XYZ file of C-alpha atoms in Angstrom:
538
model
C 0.000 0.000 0.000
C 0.643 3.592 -0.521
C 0.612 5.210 2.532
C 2.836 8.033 4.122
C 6.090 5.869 4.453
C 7.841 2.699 5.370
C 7.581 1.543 9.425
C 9.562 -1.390 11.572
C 7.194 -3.437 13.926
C 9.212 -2.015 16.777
C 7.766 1.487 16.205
C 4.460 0.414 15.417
C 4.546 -1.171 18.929
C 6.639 1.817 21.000
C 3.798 4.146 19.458
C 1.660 2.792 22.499
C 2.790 3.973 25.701
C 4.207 1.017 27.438
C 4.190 -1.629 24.996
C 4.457 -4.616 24.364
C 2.202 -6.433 25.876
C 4.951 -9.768 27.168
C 6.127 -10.469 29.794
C 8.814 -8.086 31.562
C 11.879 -8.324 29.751
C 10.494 -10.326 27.042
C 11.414 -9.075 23.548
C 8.251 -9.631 21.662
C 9.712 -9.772 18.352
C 12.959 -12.054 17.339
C 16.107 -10.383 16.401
C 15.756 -11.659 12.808
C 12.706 -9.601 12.161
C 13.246 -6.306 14.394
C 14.265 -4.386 11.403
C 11.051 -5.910 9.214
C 10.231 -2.729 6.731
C 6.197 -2.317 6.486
C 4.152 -0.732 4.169
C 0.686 -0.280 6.223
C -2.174 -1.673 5.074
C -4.535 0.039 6.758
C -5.674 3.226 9.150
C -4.205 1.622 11.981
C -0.873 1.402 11.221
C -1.068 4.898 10.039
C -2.800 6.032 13.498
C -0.377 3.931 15.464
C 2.605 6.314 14.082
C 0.844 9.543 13.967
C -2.245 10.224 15.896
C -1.322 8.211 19.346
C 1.705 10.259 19.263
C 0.358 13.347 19.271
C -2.489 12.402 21.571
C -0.133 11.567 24.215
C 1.429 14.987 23.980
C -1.717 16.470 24.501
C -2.604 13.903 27.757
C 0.944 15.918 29.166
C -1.180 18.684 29.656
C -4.736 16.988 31.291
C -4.644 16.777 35.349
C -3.421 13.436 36.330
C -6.382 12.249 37.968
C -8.309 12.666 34.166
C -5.655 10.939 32.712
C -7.365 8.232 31.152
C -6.687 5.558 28.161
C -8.754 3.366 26.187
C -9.771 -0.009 26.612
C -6.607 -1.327 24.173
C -3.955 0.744 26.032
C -5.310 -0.495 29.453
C -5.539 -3.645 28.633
C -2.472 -3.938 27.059
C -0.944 -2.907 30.394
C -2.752 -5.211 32.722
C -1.999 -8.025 30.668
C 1.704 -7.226 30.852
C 1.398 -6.652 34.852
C -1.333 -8.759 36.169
C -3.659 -10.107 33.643
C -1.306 -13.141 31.865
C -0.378 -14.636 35.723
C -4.073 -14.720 36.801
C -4.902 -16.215 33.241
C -1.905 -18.420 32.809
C -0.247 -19.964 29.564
C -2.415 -22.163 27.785
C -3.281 -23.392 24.070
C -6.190 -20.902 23.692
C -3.152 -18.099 23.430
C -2.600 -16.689 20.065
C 0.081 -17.941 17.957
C 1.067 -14.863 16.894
C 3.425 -11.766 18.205
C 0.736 -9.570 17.219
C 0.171 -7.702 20.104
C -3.190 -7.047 18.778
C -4.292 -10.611 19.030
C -3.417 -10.642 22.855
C -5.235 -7.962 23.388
C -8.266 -9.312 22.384
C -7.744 -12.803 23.851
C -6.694 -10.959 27.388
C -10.332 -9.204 26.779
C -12.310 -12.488 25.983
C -11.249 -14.165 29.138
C -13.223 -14.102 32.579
C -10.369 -12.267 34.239
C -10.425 -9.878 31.462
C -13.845 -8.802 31.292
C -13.966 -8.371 35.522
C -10.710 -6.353 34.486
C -12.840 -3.717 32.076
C -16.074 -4.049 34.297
C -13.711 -2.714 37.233
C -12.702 0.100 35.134
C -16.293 1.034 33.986
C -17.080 1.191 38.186
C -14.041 3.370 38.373
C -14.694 5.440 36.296
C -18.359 5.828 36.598
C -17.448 6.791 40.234
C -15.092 9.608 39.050
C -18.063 10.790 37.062
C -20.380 11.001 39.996
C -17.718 12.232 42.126
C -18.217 15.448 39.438
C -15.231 15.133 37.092
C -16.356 15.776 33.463
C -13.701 14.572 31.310
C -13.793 14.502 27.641
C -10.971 11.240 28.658
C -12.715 9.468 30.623
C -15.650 9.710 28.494
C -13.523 8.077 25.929
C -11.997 5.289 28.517
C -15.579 5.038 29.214
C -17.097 4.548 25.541
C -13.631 2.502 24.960
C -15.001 -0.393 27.623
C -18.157 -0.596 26.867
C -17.375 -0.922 23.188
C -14.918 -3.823 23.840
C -17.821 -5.295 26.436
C -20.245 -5.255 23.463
C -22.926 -2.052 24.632
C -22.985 -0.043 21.933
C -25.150 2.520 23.197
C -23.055 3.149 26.014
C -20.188 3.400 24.129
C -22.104 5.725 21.683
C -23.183 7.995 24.523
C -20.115 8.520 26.503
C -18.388 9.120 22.832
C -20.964 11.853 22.091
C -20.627 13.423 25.556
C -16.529 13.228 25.192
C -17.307 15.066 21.689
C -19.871 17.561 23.666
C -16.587 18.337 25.941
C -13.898 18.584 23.236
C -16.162 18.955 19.568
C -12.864 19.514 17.580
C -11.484 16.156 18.142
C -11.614 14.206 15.404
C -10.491 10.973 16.983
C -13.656 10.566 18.702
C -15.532 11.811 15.618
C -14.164 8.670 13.955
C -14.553 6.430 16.723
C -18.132 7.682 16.573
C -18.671 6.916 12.982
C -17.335 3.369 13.563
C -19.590 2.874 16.786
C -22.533 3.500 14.673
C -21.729 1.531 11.573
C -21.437 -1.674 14.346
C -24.626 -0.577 15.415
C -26.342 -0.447 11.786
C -24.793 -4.182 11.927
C -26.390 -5.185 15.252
C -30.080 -3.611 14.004
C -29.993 -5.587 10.490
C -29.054 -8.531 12.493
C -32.084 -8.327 14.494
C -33.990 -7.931 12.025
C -32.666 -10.740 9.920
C -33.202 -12.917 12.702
C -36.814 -11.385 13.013
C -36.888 -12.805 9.286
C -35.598 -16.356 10.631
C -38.032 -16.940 13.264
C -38.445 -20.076 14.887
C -36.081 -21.901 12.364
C -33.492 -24.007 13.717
C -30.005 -24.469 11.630
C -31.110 -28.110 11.584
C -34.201 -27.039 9.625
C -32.398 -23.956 7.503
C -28.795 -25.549 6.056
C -26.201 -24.093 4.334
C -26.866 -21.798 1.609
C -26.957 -22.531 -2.016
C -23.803 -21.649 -3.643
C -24.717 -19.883 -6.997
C -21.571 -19.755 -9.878
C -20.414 -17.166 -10.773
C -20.477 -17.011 -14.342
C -18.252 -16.520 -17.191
C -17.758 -14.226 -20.074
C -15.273 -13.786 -22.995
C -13.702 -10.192 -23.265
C -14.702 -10.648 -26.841
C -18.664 -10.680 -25.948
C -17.678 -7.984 -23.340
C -17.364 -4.004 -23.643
C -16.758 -1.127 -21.572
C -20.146 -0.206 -21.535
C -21.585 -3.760 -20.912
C -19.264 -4.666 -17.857
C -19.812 -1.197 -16.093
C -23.929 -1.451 -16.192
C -24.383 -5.359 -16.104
C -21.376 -6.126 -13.639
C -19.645 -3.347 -11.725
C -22.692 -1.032 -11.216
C -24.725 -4.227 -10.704
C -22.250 -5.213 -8.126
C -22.296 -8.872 -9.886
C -18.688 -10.809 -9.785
C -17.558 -11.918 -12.956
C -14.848 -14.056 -14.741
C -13.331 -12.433 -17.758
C -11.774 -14.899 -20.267
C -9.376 -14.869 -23.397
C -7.569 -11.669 -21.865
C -4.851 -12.879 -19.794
C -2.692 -13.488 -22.806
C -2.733 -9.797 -23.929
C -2.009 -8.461 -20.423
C 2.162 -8.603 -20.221
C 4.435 -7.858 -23.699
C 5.932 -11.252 -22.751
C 4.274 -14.451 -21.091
C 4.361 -14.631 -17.107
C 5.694 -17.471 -15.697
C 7.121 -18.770 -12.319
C 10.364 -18.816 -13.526
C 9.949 -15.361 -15.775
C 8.884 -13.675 -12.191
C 11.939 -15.115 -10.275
C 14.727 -13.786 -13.139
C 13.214 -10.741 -13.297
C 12.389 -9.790 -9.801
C 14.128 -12.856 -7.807
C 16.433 -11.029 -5.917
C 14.076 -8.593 -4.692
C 13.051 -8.937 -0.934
C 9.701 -9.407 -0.098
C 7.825 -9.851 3.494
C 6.169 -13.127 3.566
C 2.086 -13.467 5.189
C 1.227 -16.504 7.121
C -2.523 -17.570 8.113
C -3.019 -17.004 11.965
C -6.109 -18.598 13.108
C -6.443 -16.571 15.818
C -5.310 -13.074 14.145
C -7.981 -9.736 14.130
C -5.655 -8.243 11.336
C -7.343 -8.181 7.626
C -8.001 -11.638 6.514
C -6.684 -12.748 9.255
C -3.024 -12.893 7.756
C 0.109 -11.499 9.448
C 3.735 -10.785 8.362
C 6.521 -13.462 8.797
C 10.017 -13.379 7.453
C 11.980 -11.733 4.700
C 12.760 -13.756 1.590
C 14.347 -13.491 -1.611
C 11.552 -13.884 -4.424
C 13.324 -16.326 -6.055
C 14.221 -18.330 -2.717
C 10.558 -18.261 -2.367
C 9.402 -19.296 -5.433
C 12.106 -21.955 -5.440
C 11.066 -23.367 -1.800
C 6.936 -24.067 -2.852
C 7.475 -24.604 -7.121
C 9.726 -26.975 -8.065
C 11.181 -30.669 -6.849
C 13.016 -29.463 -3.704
C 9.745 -28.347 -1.734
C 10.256 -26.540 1.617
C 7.317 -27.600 4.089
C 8.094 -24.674 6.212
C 7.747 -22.528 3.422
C 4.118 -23.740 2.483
C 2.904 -22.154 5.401
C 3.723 -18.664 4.064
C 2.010 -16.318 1.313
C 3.651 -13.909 -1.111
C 0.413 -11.806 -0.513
C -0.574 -8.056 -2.125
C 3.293 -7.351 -2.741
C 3.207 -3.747 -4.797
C 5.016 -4.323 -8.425
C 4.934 -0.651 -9.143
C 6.682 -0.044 -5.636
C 9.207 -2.592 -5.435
C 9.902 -4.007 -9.174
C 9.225 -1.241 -11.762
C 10.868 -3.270 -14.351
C 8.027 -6.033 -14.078
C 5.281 -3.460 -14.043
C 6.756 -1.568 -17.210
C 5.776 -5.353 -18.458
C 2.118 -4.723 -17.986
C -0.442 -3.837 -20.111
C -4.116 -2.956 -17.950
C -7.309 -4.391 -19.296
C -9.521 -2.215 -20.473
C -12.611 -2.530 -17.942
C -9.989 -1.225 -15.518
C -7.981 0.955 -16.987
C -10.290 4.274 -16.559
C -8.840 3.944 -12.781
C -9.982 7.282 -11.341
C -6.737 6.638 -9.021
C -4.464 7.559 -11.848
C -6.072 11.014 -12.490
C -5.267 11.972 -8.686
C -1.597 14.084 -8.641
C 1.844 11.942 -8.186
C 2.316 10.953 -4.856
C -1.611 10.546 -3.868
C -2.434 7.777 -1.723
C -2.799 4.256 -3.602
C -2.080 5.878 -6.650
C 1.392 4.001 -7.559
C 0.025 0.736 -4.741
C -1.147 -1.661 -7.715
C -1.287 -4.514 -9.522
C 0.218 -6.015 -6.849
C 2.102 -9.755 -7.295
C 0.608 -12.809 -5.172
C 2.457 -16.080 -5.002
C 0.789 -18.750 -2.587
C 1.568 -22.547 -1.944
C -0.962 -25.259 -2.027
C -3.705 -24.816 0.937
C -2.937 -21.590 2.328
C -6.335 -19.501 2.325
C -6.829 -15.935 3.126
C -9.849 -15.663 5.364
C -13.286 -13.430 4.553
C -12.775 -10.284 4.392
C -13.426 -6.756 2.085
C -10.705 -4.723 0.187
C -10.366 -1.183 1.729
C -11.883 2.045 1.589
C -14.808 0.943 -1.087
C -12.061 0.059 -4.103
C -13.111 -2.801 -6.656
C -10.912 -5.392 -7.572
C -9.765 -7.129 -10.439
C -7.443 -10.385 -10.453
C -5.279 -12.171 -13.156
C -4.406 -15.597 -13.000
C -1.112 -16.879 -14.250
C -0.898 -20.103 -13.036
C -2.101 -22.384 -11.003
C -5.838 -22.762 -9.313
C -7.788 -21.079 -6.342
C -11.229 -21.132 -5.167
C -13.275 -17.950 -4.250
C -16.537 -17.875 -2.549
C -18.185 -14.419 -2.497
C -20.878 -12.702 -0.369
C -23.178 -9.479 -1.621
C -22.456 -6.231 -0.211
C -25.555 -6.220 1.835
C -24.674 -10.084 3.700
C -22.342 -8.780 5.703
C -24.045 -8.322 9.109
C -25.272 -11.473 8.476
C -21.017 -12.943 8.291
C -20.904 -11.493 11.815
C -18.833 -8.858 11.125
C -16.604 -7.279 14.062
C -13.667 -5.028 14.721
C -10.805 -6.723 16.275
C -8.447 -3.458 16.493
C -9.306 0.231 18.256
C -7.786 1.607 15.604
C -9.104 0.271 12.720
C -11.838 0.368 9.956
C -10.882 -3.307 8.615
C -13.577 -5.387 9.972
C -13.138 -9.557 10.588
C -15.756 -12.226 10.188
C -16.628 -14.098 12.994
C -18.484 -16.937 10.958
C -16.008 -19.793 9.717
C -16.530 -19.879 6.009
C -14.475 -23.068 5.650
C -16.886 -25.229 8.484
C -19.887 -22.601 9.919
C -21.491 -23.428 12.642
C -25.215 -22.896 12.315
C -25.729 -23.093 15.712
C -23.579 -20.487 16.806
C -23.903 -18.227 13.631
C -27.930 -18.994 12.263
C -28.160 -16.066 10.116
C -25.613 -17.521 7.600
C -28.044 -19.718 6.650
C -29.871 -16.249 4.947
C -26.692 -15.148 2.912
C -26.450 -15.571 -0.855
C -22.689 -16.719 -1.465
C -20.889 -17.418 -5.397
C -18.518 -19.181 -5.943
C -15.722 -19.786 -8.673
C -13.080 -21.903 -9.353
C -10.733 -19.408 -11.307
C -8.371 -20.874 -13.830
C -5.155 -19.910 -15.529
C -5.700 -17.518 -18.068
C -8.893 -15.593 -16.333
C -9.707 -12.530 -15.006
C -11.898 -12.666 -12.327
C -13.884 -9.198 -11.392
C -14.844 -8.387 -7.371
C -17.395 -5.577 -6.838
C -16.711 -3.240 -4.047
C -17.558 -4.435 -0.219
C -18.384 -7.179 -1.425
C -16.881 -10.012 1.533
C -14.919 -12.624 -0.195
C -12.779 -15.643 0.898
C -9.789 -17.446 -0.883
C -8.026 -21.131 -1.197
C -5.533 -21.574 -3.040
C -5.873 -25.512 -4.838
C -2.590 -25.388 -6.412
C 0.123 -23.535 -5.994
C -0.917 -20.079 -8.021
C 0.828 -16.999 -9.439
C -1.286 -13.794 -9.941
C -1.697 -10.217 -10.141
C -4.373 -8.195 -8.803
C -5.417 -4.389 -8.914
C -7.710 -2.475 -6.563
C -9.532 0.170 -8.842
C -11.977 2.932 -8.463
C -14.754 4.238 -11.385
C -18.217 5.151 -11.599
C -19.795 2.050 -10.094
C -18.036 2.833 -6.336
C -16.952 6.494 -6.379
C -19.421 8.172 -4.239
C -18.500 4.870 -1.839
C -14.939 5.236 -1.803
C -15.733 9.034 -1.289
C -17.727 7.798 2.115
C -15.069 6.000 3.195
C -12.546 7.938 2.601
C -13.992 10.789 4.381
C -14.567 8.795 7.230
C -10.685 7.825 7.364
C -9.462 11.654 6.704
C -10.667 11.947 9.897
C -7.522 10.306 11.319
C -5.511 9.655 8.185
C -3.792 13.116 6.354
C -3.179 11.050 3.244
C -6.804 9.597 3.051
C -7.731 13.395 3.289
C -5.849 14.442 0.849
C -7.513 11.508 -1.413
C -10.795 12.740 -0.668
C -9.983 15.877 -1.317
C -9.140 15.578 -5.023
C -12.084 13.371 -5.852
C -14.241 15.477 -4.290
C -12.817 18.630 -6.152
C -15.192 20.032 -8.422
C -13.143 19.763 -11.569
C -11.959 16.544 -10.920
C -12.818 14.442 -14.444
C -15.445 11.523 -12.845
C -16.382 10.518 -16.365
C -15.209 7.362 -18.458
C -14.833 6.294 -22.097
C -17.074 3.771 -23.808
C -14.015 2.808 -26.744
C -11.015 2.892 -24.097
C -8.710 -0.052 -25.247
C -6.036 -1.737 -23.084
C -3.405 0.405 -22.248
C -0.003 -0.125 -21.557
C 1.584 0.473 -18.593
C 3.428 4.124 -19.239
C -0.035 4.766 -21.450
C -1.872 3.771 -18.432
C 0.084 5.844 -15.628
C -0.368 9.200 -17.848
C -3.836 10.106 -17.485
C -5.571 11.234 -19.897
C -4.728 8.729 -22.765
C -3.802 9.694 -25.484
C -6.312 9.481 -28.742
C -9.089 9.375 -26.226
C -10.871 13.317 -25.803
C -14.628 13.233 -25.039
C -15.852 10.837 -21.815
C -19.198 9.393 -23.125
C -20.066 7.668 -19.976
C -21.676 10.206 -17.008
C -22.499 9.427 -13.396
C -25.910 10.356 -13.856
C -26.323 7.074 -16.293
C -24.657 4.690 -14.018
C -26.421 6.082 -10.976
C -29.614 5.404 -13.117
C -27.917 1.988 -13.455
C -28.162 1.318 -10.016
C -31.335 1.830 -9.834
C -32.694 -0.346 -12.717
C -30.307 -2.849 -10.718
C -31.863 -3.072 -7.744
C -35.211 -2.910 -8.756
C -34.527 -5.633 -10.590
């Protein structure tokens, strides 16, 4: 991803006053991967760096006795004092040095939730004791959140906000508190909807296929209206072929960007980060490639995902190889300035072994996404925009906009999670040599069946921009970049329209917006908005 610039795990964690969360002494991270380089993938990262920082300046300056934290923060430091001796080791504890993922196991145990019901009493009686603290309003709604009352937590958030209206921390906060809330009311009323069925009586869902079209039966016109306005996944075919000036191979990718070095993902059952993958170890590309495609197989190594690694970012040469289809190659990212946010993020280069899976979840701030298969075969199952209350969604981080799915898409458990039983999941087998098209929010889960080389893109256009303008105006509230973003979509001479005739463009065609021999947009909002419409009345 794009965003303001590279950070090791060590800052991310010294960002939070007295972390990590191990034991005393304990280094959480091993020496090998100390000086790991990120490139955030989310808000959180971003907030971690900046926005902590500066809000512990400004707690210098509130009266001790007012000087509270949020749930996270607390947690984090009770854990690290009290909380892991009165809770002990055992095999329920994360595999993972995420410190995020013992957070929320500390707060899922017995001792944890007396822990935050304790501080809710505390701080209830500094309330009635006649302290009015925009802080502890926040502590407050922080607790209650993590305890699962939402109105609570919206009403102490609204009365820190009454106390301090500038801050736009708890403005966000707010926003996300009422989105889970929007969640918990369509949940009630899908399970209104379910009645008295049991999930012996309901079953699984019917898995519809999601279906298949050549991209010479396809135009502009007809995948924006009958697929990306529609919000319909599709599988584009016959295309892959034209998409490189030379053919992409295993071995093409390793001499050409082999001794590049790339952070590896592994699957963490466990994890609350975005599809529930986490970073690894450093590798080669070509000592990764060679470990899980070839005869000398590396079991340790088929664990571990080359996942959403940025071409344009870290191999140039492989992306001046590129040529962009044409469904996607109106990207409204590419008419922001240089520098913007996402702008130079994609296609990105995925590389997985056998079996690994990355778990349900929903590409950021409202983008689309596109997919190219090189080799190799992997299995998608998608859910509609509108299912995901109904996939139990929650956030696992304070600091995030990422949400997790608490349903197991691989084995659900109807008993625990009835209203998947209501969804209306595709899925897809996509082979070598497709394209395969993913609307915006739409939840979506991956296995790989072979071992697979790709490329993917996150794009926007008419069919999401006024909901990548939502949600990026929802993350400019604690994100300067995603501001920024917003800003220039938003600007009134910002060019929203697209061409009906735009061909494939090659790469350096592609990156300099507009095209050349392309001058008058024939395709308005107005007509895909009307789009919509016809869609969904349909």
């Amino acid at each position: 991803m794009d965003l303001p610039a590279p950070v090791t795990e060590k800052e991310i964690i010294e960002s939070i006053n007295e972390w990590p969360v191990t034991t005393e002494g304990e280094d959480l991270y091993p020496s090998s991967s100390i000086d790991k380089i990120h490139y955030p993938t989310s808000v959180s990262s971003y907030f971690l760096r900046n926005v902590t920082q500066s809000k512990q300046v400004k707690m210098e300056t509130v009266p001790d006795e007012d000087n509270e934290v949020v749930a996270d923060i607390a947690l984090a430091r009770w854990w690290r004092k009290t909380g892991q001796k009165l809770v002990g080791y055992s095999n329920d504890i994360p595999d993972s040095t995420d410190p995020s993922d013992l957070i929320n196991f500390a707060s899922s145990t017995m001792e944890g939730i007396e822990f935050m019901k304790d501080e809710i009493s505390r701080l209830r009686n500094k309330t009635s004791s006649g302290s009015r603290s925009a802080n502890i309003s926040s502590a407050l709604s922080s607790f209650y959140e993590k305890l699962g009352n939402l109105s609570l937590a919206k009403m102490h958030l609204e009365s820190a906000i009454d106390i301090q209206p500038e801050d736009k921390e708890y403005k966000w906060r707010l926003l996300r508190i009422k989105r889970s809330i929007q969640y918990r009311q369509r949940q009630e009323e899908a399970l209104s909807r379910l009645g008295h069925n049991t999930s012996s009586k309901c079953g699984l869902p019917t898995m519809q296929q999601v279906p298949r079209i050549s991209c010479h039966n396809l135009s502009n016109e007809l995948f924006l209206h009958t697929y990306a306005a529609a919000s319909k996944p599709v599988i584009i075919t016959d295309l892959v072929d034209t998409m490189t000036t030379v053919p992409w191979s295993f071995q093409h990718i390793s001499d050409i960007a082999g001794d590049h070095t790339c952070t590896l993902k592994k699957s963490v059952k466990d994890s609350v980060q975005w599809a529930r993958l986490e970073d690894s170890k450093l590798m080669k590309v070509k000592d990764f490639i060679t470990g899980i495609h070839g005869d000398n197989l590396d079991n340790d190594l088929k664990q571990l995902y080359l996942f959403d690694w940025s071409i344009p970012v870290h191999c140039p040469k492989l992306a001046d190889e590129l040529i962009i289809p044409k469904y996607f190659a109106g990207d409204f990212l590419q008419r922001t300035p240089d520098g913007t946010l996402y702008k130079n993020s994609w296609p990105s280069l995925f590389i997985a072994p056998q079996g690994i899976t990355s778990e349900l979840h929903v590409d950021a701030f409202g983008s689309n996404f596109w997919m190219a298969l090189f080799e190799g075969k992997k299995r998608w199952i998608f859910f509609k925009r509108e299912d995901t209350p109904l996939l139990y969604p929650i956030y696992g981080q304070q600091w995030s906009t990422d949400v997790i799915f608490d349903v197991n898409i691989s084995s659900p458990q109807l008993k625990q999670h009835p209203l998947y039983t209501l969804t209306q999941p595709m899925e897809c087998i996509l082979q070598p040599g497709e394209v395969l098209f993913v609307p915006a929010g739409c939840p979506h889960h991956v296995e790989n069946l072979e071992t697979s080389l790709a490329i993917s893109g996150n794009f926007v256009d008419l069919s999401n921009f006024s909901l990548v303008k939502e949600e990026l105006s929802v993350n400019s509230l604690i994100d300067e970049r995603s501001a920024e973003l917003y800003k220039h979509l938003s600007d009134n001479d910002f060019k929203s329209n697209m061409f009906k005739d735009l061909d494939h463009l090659p790469w350096k065609q592609y990156k300099t917006w507009p095209p050349t021999n392309y001058e008058d947009y024939d395709i308005t909002l107005d007509s895909v908005e009307e789009q919509k419409l016809l869609n969904k009345d349909s």
